[in-house]
Amino acid sequence: MTLVFFSLGLFAAFLICSLVLATRRWHIHLSGKREGNACHELHDGEVPRLGGAALFLAGLVSLTFLSNGLDDASARLLWSLWACLSVVAAIGMYEDFMRNLPPLLRYFGTAAAAMMFSIANGGLGIHAVSIAPLDAVLEVQLWSVLFFAFAVAGVTHAFNLIDGQNGLSAGVAGVCYLGLAAVASTTGQASLALLCLALAGANAGFLLHNYPLGRIFLGDCGAYFNGAAIGALAVLVVNGSPSVSPWFPMALLIYPVWETLFTMLRRRRRSESVFKPDVRHLHHLYFARDRAASTPLLRHSSAPRLLLLSAAPALAATLLYTHTAALALITLGFVLSYLILYARLATATPAGTPSRRA
């Protein structure tokens, strides 16, 4: 059954991406990326930004099949989640086409969608983080719900932030979905596990067209959809079993989460707006170092190496999902490793903008 849902997601996403590319000449004037609007984009030419639509539709097909075997409560939970993910995907799709939504509006839009999901399910929230003072605050349902909305919106934008190299954001998302599926399956949450597997498969199907040549892009729709889905599903997996530590999602998602936090700190230190895009993310520094490589293979190796970097704590978190202290150490270990790696790459990379061709 697990292979069936992974394959269903993969085949559906691959087929939809294939249709997008086959009809490219009819929609590229609308779906193509707009040159010069985002300094963090590293490609030339017009490429369809409809990978997110493929993920959403592949997930919708998978959920339709999955819901046939679910009890009413589980089906209602997952369809209410999908309704709120639809709002997030729509925000991302609008930004893909229009490119004029302010970052704060996008953030609060995704937070509002998460809030809608919480309210629709009796005030679903984050009730503990294994830090005593915060746990006391989160016992109050209002703060629990607000923190849930804040966390989901934060993860949503974290996945958009790391979407700067072919294969990176979708690859990290796929790893996270697989980790969530493994823990959900182990703790008896079969419906969540199958949905996560289907979404992991959908990202794999998209990657067959996206990496390494970037024939289709994830777009804000895809990055937002993945981030919101992973953030919400992570909370559901934690809340679904007392054996799952609240630190499991943090260790699983530490790469996109820390990239976001570090970027905010870095920009504030340089007296720059935290919303202003730049090309000093870790994946940009990797690319800048590799762009002059003599072989095409090395020029496309930045994303796989960063994927391995993020997969290490994700795998460890999946294996140690019940051990809070170990998960905290995994999180700290990644942060320290990131800082060391970033410092080395920043020293070796000029402060200018990397080449725009990936």
PDB file of N, CA and C in Angstrom, residues 59-120:
ATOM      1  N   GLY A  59      -1.463  15.651  -5.295  1.00  0.00           N
ATOM      2  CA  GLY A  59      -1.908  15.392  -3.931  1.00  0.00           C
ATOM      3  C   GLY A  59      -3.415  15.249  -3.840  1.00  0.00           C
ATOM      4  N   LEU A  60      -4.139  16.048  -4.623  1.00  0.00           N
ATOM      5  CA  LEU A  60      -5.600  15.975  -4.632  1.00  0.00           C
ATOM      6  C   LEU A  60      -6.074  14.621  -5.142  1.00  0.00           C
ATOM      7  N   VAL A  61      -5.469  14.141  -6.211  1.00  0.00           N
ATOM      8  CA  VAL A  61      -5.812  12.821  -6.737  1.00  0.00           C
ATOM      9  C   VAL A  61      -5.543  11.741  -5.686  1.00  0.00           C
ATOM     10  N   SER A  62      -4.383  11.831  -5.045  1.00  0.00           N
ATOM     11  CA  SER A  62      -4.012  10.837  -4.032  1.00  0.00           C
ATOM     12  C   SER A  62      -4.961  10.864  -2.849  1.00  0.00           C
ATOM     13  N   LEU A  63      -5.327  12.073  -2.396  1.00  0.00           N
ATOM     14  CA  LEU A  63      -6.237  12.183  -1.263  1.00  0.00           C
ATOM     15  C   LEU A  63      -7.620  11.644  -1.610  1.00  0.00           C
ATOM     16  N   THR A  64      -8.049  11.832  -2.843  1.00  0.00           N
ATOM     17  CA  THR A  64      -9.339  11.297  -3.279  1.00  0.00           C
ATOM     18  C   THR A  64      -9.365   9.777  -3.167  1.00  0.00           C
ATOM     19  N   PHE A  65      -8.299   9.134  -3.631  1.00  0.00           N
ATOM     20  CA  PHE A  65      -8.208   7.681  -3.508  1.00  0.00           C
ATOM     21  C   PHE A  65      -8.106   7.269  -2.044  1.00  0.00           C
ATOM     22  N   LEU A  66      -7.296   7.982  -1.279  1.00  0.00           N
ATOM     23  CA  LEU A  66      -7.076   7.633   0.121  1.00  0.00           C
ATOM     24  C   LEU A  66      -8.350   7.758   0.944  1.00  0.00           C
ATOM     25  N   SER A  67      -9.129   8.798   0.702  1.00  0.00           N
ATOM     26  CA  SER A  67     -10.296   9.066   1.542  1.00  0.00           C
ATOM     27  C   SER A  67     -11.378   8.010   1.397  1.00  0.00           C
ATOM     28  N   ASN A  68     -11.343   7.217   0.318  1.00  0.00           N
ATOM     29  CA  ASN A  68     -12.340   6.162   0.150  1.00  0.00           C
ATOM     30  C   ASN A  68     -12.261   5.112   1.249  1.00  0.00           C
ATOM     31  N   GLY A  69     -11.090   4.946   1.847  1.00  0.00           N
ATOM     32  CA  GLY A  69     -10.928   3.932   2.884  1.00  0.00           C
ATOM     33  C   GLY A  69     -10.830   4.492   4.286  1.00  0.00           C
ATOM     34  N   LEU A  70     -11.146   5.771   4.461  1.00  0.00           N
ATOM     35  CA  LEU A  70     -11.007   6.407   5.769  1.00  0.00           C
ATOM     36  C   LEU A  70     -12.336   6.478   6.508  1.00  0.00           C
ATOM     37  N   ASP A  71     -12.253   6.507   7.825  1.00  0.00           N
ATOM     38  CA  ASP A  71     -13.443   6.787   8.621  1.00  0.00           C
ATOM     39  C   ASP A  71     -13.793   8.260   8.479  1.00  0.00           C
ATOM     40  N   ASP A  72     -14.994   8.616   8.899  1.00  0.00           N
ATOM     41  CA  ASP A  72     -15.480   9.979   8.690  1.00  0.00           C
ATOM     42  C   ASP A  72     -14.596  11.028   9.350  1.00  0.00           C
ATOM     43  N   ALA A  73     -14.129  10.752  10.562  1.00  0.00           N
ATOM     44  CA  ALA A  73     -13.323  11.734  11.292  1.00  0.00           C
ATOM     45  C   ALA A  73     -11.996  11.993  10.584  1.00  0.00           C
ATOM     46  N   SER A  74     -11.344  10.932  10.135  1.00  0.00           N
ATOM     47  CA  SER A  74     -10.055  11.081   9.446  1.00  0.00           C
ATOM     48  C   SER A  74     -10.231  11.784   8.108  1.00  0.00           C
ATOM     49  N   ALA A  75     -11.289  11.416   7.380  1.00  0.00           N
ATOM     50  CA  ALA A  75     -11.540  12.060   6.092  1.00  0.00           C
ATOM     51  C   ALA A  75     -11.831  13.546   6.270  1.00  0.00           C
ATOM     52  N   ARG A  76     -12.611  13.879   7.302  1.00  0.00           N
ATOM     53  CA  ARG A  76     -12.936  15.280   7.558  1.00  0.00           C
ATOM     54  C   ARG A  76     -11.688  16.075   7.912  1.00  0.00           C
ATOM     55  N   LEU A  77     -10.799  15.476   8.693  1.00  0.00           N
ATOM     56  CA  LEU A  77      -9.553  16.141   9.073  1.00  0.00           C
ATOM     57  C   LEU A  77      -8.703  16.442   7.845  1.00  0.00           C
ATOM     58  N   LEU A  78      -8.502  15.434   6.993  1.00  0.00           N
ATOM     59  CA  LEU A  78      -7.611  15.609   5.852  1.00  0.00           C
ATOM     60  C   LEU A  78      -8.213  16.522   4.785  1.00  0.00           C
ATOM     61  N   TRP A  79      -9.530  16.473   4.595  1.00  0.00           N
ATOM     62  CA  TRP A  79     -10.128  17.366   3.606  1.00  0.00           C
ATOM     63  C   TRP A  79     -10.163  18.811   4.103  1.00  0.00           C
ATOM     64  N   SER A  80     -10.316  18.985   5.415  1.00  0.00           N
ATOM     65  CA  SER A  80     -10.238  20.353   5.936  1.00  0.00           C
ATOM     66  C   SER A  80      -8.814  20.888   5.804  1.00  0.00           C
ATOM     67  N   LEU A  81      -7.828  20.017   5.983  1.00  0.00           N
ATOM     68  CA  LEU A  81      -6.439  20.411   5.737  1.00  0.00           C
ATOM     69  C   LEU A  81      -6.261  20.818   4.278  1.00  0.00           C
ATOM     70  N   TRP A  82      -6.848  20.035   3.368  1.00  0.00           N
ATOM     71  CA  TRP A  82      -6.682  20.344   1.959  1.00  0.00           C
ATOM     72  C   TRP A  82      -7.342  21.658   1.580  1.00  0.00           C
ATOM     73  N   ALA A  83      -8.472  21.946   2.201  1.00  0.00           N
ATOM     74  CA  ALA A  83      -9.147  23.220   1.926  1.00  0.00           C
ATOM     75  C   ALA A  83      -8.238  24.392   2.294  1.00  0.00           C
ATOM     76  N   CYS A  84      -7.561  24.287   3.425  1.00  0.00           N
ATOM     77  CA  CYS A  84      -6.668  25.373   3.852  1.00  0.00           C
ATOM     78  C   CYS A  84      -5.396  25.415   3.017  1.00  0.00           C
ATOM     79  N   LEU A  85      -4.902  24.249   2.602  1.00  0.00           N
ATOM     80  CA  LEU A  85      -3.749  24.229   1.698  1.00  0.00           C
ATOM     81  C   LEU A  85      -4.106  24.857   0.353  1.00  0.00           C
ATOM     82  N   SER A  86      -5.364  24.759  -0.030  1.00  0.00           N
ATOM     83  CA  SER A  86      -5.812  25.394  -1.280  1.00  0.00           C
ATOM     84  C   SER A  86      -5.641  26.906  -1.203  1.00  0.00           C
ATOM     85  N   VAL A  87      -5.929  27.479  -0.030  1.00  0.00           N
ATOM     86  CA  VAL A  87      -5.751  28.912   0.162  1.00  0.00           C
ATOM     87  C   VAL A  87      -4.274  29.284   0.020  1.00  0.00           C
ATOM     88  N   VAL A  88      -3.416  28.498   0.657  1.00  0.00           N
ATOM     89  CA  VAL A  88      -1.974  28.760   0.586  1.00  0.00           C
ATOM     90  C   VAL A  88      -1.468  28.639  -0.850  1.00  0.00           C
ATOM     91  N   ALA A  89      -1.898  27.578  -1.545  1.00  0.00           N
ATOM     92  CA  ALA A  89      -1.483  27.396  -2.941  1.00  0.00           C
ATOM     93  C   ALA A  89      -1.959  28.551  -3.812  1.00  0.00           C
ATOM     94  N   ALA A  90      -3.173  29.037  -3.548  1.00  0.00           N
ATOM     95  CA  ALA A  90      -3.710  30.155  -4.331  1.00  0.00           C
ATOM     96  C   ALA A  90      -2.892  31.422  -4.113  1.00  0.00           C
ATOM     97  N   ILE A  91      -2.463  31.655  -2.875  1.00  0.00           N
ATOM     98  CA  ILE A  91      -1.608  32.816  -2.590  1.00  0.00           C
ATOM     99  C   ILE A  91      -0.305  32.712  -3.373  1.00  0.00           C
ATOM    100  N   GLY A  92       0.297  31.528  -3.346  1.00  0.00           N
ATOM    101  CA  GLY A  92       1.534  31.323  -4.081  1.00  0.00           C
ATOM    102  C   GLY A  92       1.345  31.449  -5.580  1.00  0.00           C
ATOM    103  N   MET A  93       0.245  30.907  -6.092  1.00  0.00           N
ATOM    104  CA  MET A  93      -0.007  30.988  -7.528  1.00  0.00           C
ATOM    105  C   MET A  93      -0.213  32.435  -7.972  1.00  0.00           C
ATOM    106  N   TYR A  94      -0.943  33.201  -7.166  1.00  0.00           N
ATOM    107  CA  TYR A  94      -1.134  34.617  -7.493  1.00  0.00           C
ATOM    108  C   TYR A  94       0.218  35.333  -7.565  1.00  0.00           C
ATOM    109  N   GLU A  95       1.084  35.055  -6.609  1.00  0.00           N
ATOM    110  CA  GLU A  95       2.402  35.684  -6.608  1.00  0.00           C
ATOM    111  C   GLU A  95       3.230  35.238  -7.815  1.00  0.00           C
ATOM    112  N   ASP A  96       3.099  33.975  -8.218  1.00  0.00           N
ATOM    113  CA  ASP A  96       3.818  33.491  -9.386  1.00  0.00           C
ATOM    114  C   ASP A  96       3.443  34.264 -10.642  1.00  0.00           C
ATOM    115  N   PHE A  97       2.157  34.581 -10.778  1.00  0.00           N
ATOM    116  CA  PHE A  97       1.690  35.265 -11.983  1.00  0.00           C
ATOM    117  C   PHE A  97       1.836  36.784 -11.895  1.00  0.00           C
ATOM    118  N   MET A  98       1.517  37.357 -10.733  1.00  0.00           N
ATOM    119  CA  MET A  98       1.449  38.809 -10.625  1.00  0.00           C
ATOM    120  C   MET A  98       2.703  39.443 -10.037  1.00  0.00           C
ATOM    121  N   ARG A  99       3.378  38.739  -9.123  1.00  0.00           N
ATOM    122  CA  ARG A  99       4.625  39.194  -8.500  1.00  0.00           C
ATOM    123  C   ARG A  99       4.472  40.540  -7.783  1.00  0.00           C
ATOM    124  N   ASN A 100       3.329  40.762  -7.154  1.00  0.00           N
ATOM    125  CA  ASN A 100       3.136  42.058  -6.490  1.00  0.00           C
ATOM    126  C   ASN A 100       2.529  41.958  -5.099  1.00  0.00           C
ATOM    127  N   LEU A 101       2.497  40.749  -4.516  1.00  0.00           N
ATOM    128  CA  LEU A 101       1.976  40.605  -3.152  1.00  0.00           C
ATOM    129  C   LEU A 101       3.087  40.919  -2.150  1.00  0.00           C
ATOM    130  N   PRO A 102       2.894  41.873  -1.253  1.00  0.00           N
ATOM    131  CA  PRO A 102       3.915  42.168  -0.240  1.00  0.00           C
ATOM    132  C   PRO A 102       4.197  40.941   0.629  1.00  0.00           C
ATOM    133  N   PRO A 103       5.438  40.745   1.057  1.00  0.00           N
ATOM    134  CA  PRO A 103       5.784  39.573   1.872  1.00  0.00           C
ATOM    135  C   PRO A 103       4.929  39.433   3.131  1.00  0.00           C
ATOM    136  N   LEU A 104       4.658  40.550   3.811  1.00  0.00           N
ATOM    137  CA  LEU A 104       3.851  40.456   5.030  1.00  0.00           C
ATOM    138  C   LEU A 104       2.440  39.973   4.726  1.00  0.00           C
ATOM    139  N   LEU A 105       1.883  40.395   3.624  1.00  0.00           N
ATOM    140  CA  LEU A 105       0.543  39.951   3.256  1.00  0.00           C
ATOM    141  C   LEU A 105       0.535  38.459   2.967  1.00  0.00           C
ATOM    142  N   ARG A 106       1.576  37.971   2.301  1.00  0.00           N
ATOM    143  CA  ARG A 106       1.678  36.537   2.039  1.00  0.00           C
ATOM    144  C   ARG A 106       1.826  35.761   3.348  1.00  0.00           C
ATOM    145  N   TYR A 107       2.624  36.303   4.263  1.00  0.00           N
ATOM    146  CA  TYR A 107       2.825  35.624   5.539  1.00  0.00           C
ATOM    147  C   TYR A 107       1.517  35.529   6.318  1.00  0.00           C
ATOM    148  N   PHE A 108       0.826  36.642   6.455  1.00  0.00           N
ATOM    149  CA  PHE A 108      -0.415  36.628   7.225  1.00  0.00           C
ATOM    150  C   PHE A 108      -1.513  35.845   6.511  1.00  0.00           C
ATOM    151  N   GLY A 109      -1.449  35.783   5.182  1.00  0.00           N
ATOM    152  CA  GLY A 109      -2.404  34.963   4.454  1.00  0.00           C
ATOM    153  C   GLY A 109      -2.232  33.488   4.768  1.00  0.00           C
ATOM    154  N   THR A 110      -0.980  33.018   4.799  1.00  0.00           N
ATOM    155  CA  THR A 110      -0.728  31.614   5.125  1.00  0.00           C
ATOM    156  C   THR A 110      -1.044  31.341   6.598  1.00  0.00           C
ATOM    157  N   ALA A 111      -0.756  32.303   7.470  1.00  0.00           N
ATOM    158  CA  ALA A 111      -1.102  32.135   8.888  1.00  0.00           C
ATOM    159  C   ALA A 111      -2.615  32.052   9.072  1.00  0.00           C
ATOM    160  N   ALA A 112      -3.355  32.866   8.318  1.00  0.00           N
ATOM    161  CA  ALA A 112      -4.817  32.832   8.401  1.00  0.00           C
ATOM    162  C   ALA A 112      -5.357  31.488   7.929  1.00  0.00           C
ATOM    163  N   ALA A 113      -4.745  30.924   6.880  1.00  0.00           N
ATOM    164  CA  ALA A 113      -5.170  29.609   6.405  1.00  0.00           C
ATOM    165  C   ALA A 113      -4.935  28.545   7.472  1.00  0.00           C
ATOM    166  N   ALA A 114      -3.781  28.616   8.136  1.00  0.00           N
ATOM    167  CA  ALA A 114      -3.498  27.672   9.220  1.00  0.00           C
ATOM    168  C   ALA A 114      -4.490  27.849  10.371  1.00  0.00           C
ATOM    169  N   MET A 115      -4.835  29.092  10.661  1.00  0.00           N
ATOM    170  CA  MET A 115      -5.809  29.368  11.712  1.00  0.00           C
ATOM    171  C   MET A 115      -7.173  28.767  11.353  1.00  0.00           C
ATOM    172  N   MET A 116      -7.555  28.880  10.104  1.00  0.00           N
ATOM    173  CA  MET A 116      -8.817  28.298   9.646  1.00  0.00           C
ATOM    174  C   MET A 116      -8.826  26.789   9.879  1.00  0.00           C
ATOM    175  N   PHE A 117      -7.723  26.137   9.547  1.00  0.00           N
ATOM    176  CA  PHE A 117      -7.624  24.694   9.759  1.00  0.00           C
ATOM    177  C   PHE A 117      -7.741  24.357  11.237  1.00  0.00           C
ATOM    178  N   SER A 118      -7.073  25.132  12.083  1.00  0.00           N
ATOM    179  CA  SER A 118      -7.131  24.902  13.519  1.00  0.00           C
ATOM    180  C   SER A 118      -8.556  25.051  14.051  1.00  0.00           C
ATOM    181  N   ILE A 119      -9.223  26.129  13.685  1.00  0.00           N
ATOM    182  CA  ILE A 119     -10.577  26.374  14.174  1.00  0.00           C
ATOM    183  C   ILE A 119     -11.547  25.294  13.683  1.00  0.00           C
ATOM    184  N   ALA A 120     -11.361  24.860  12.430  1.00  0.00           N
ATOM    185  CA  ALA A 120     -12.235  23.837  11.870  1.00  0.00           C
ATOM    186  C   ALA A 120     -12.080  22.497  12.574  1.00  0.00           C
TER     187      ALA A 120
END
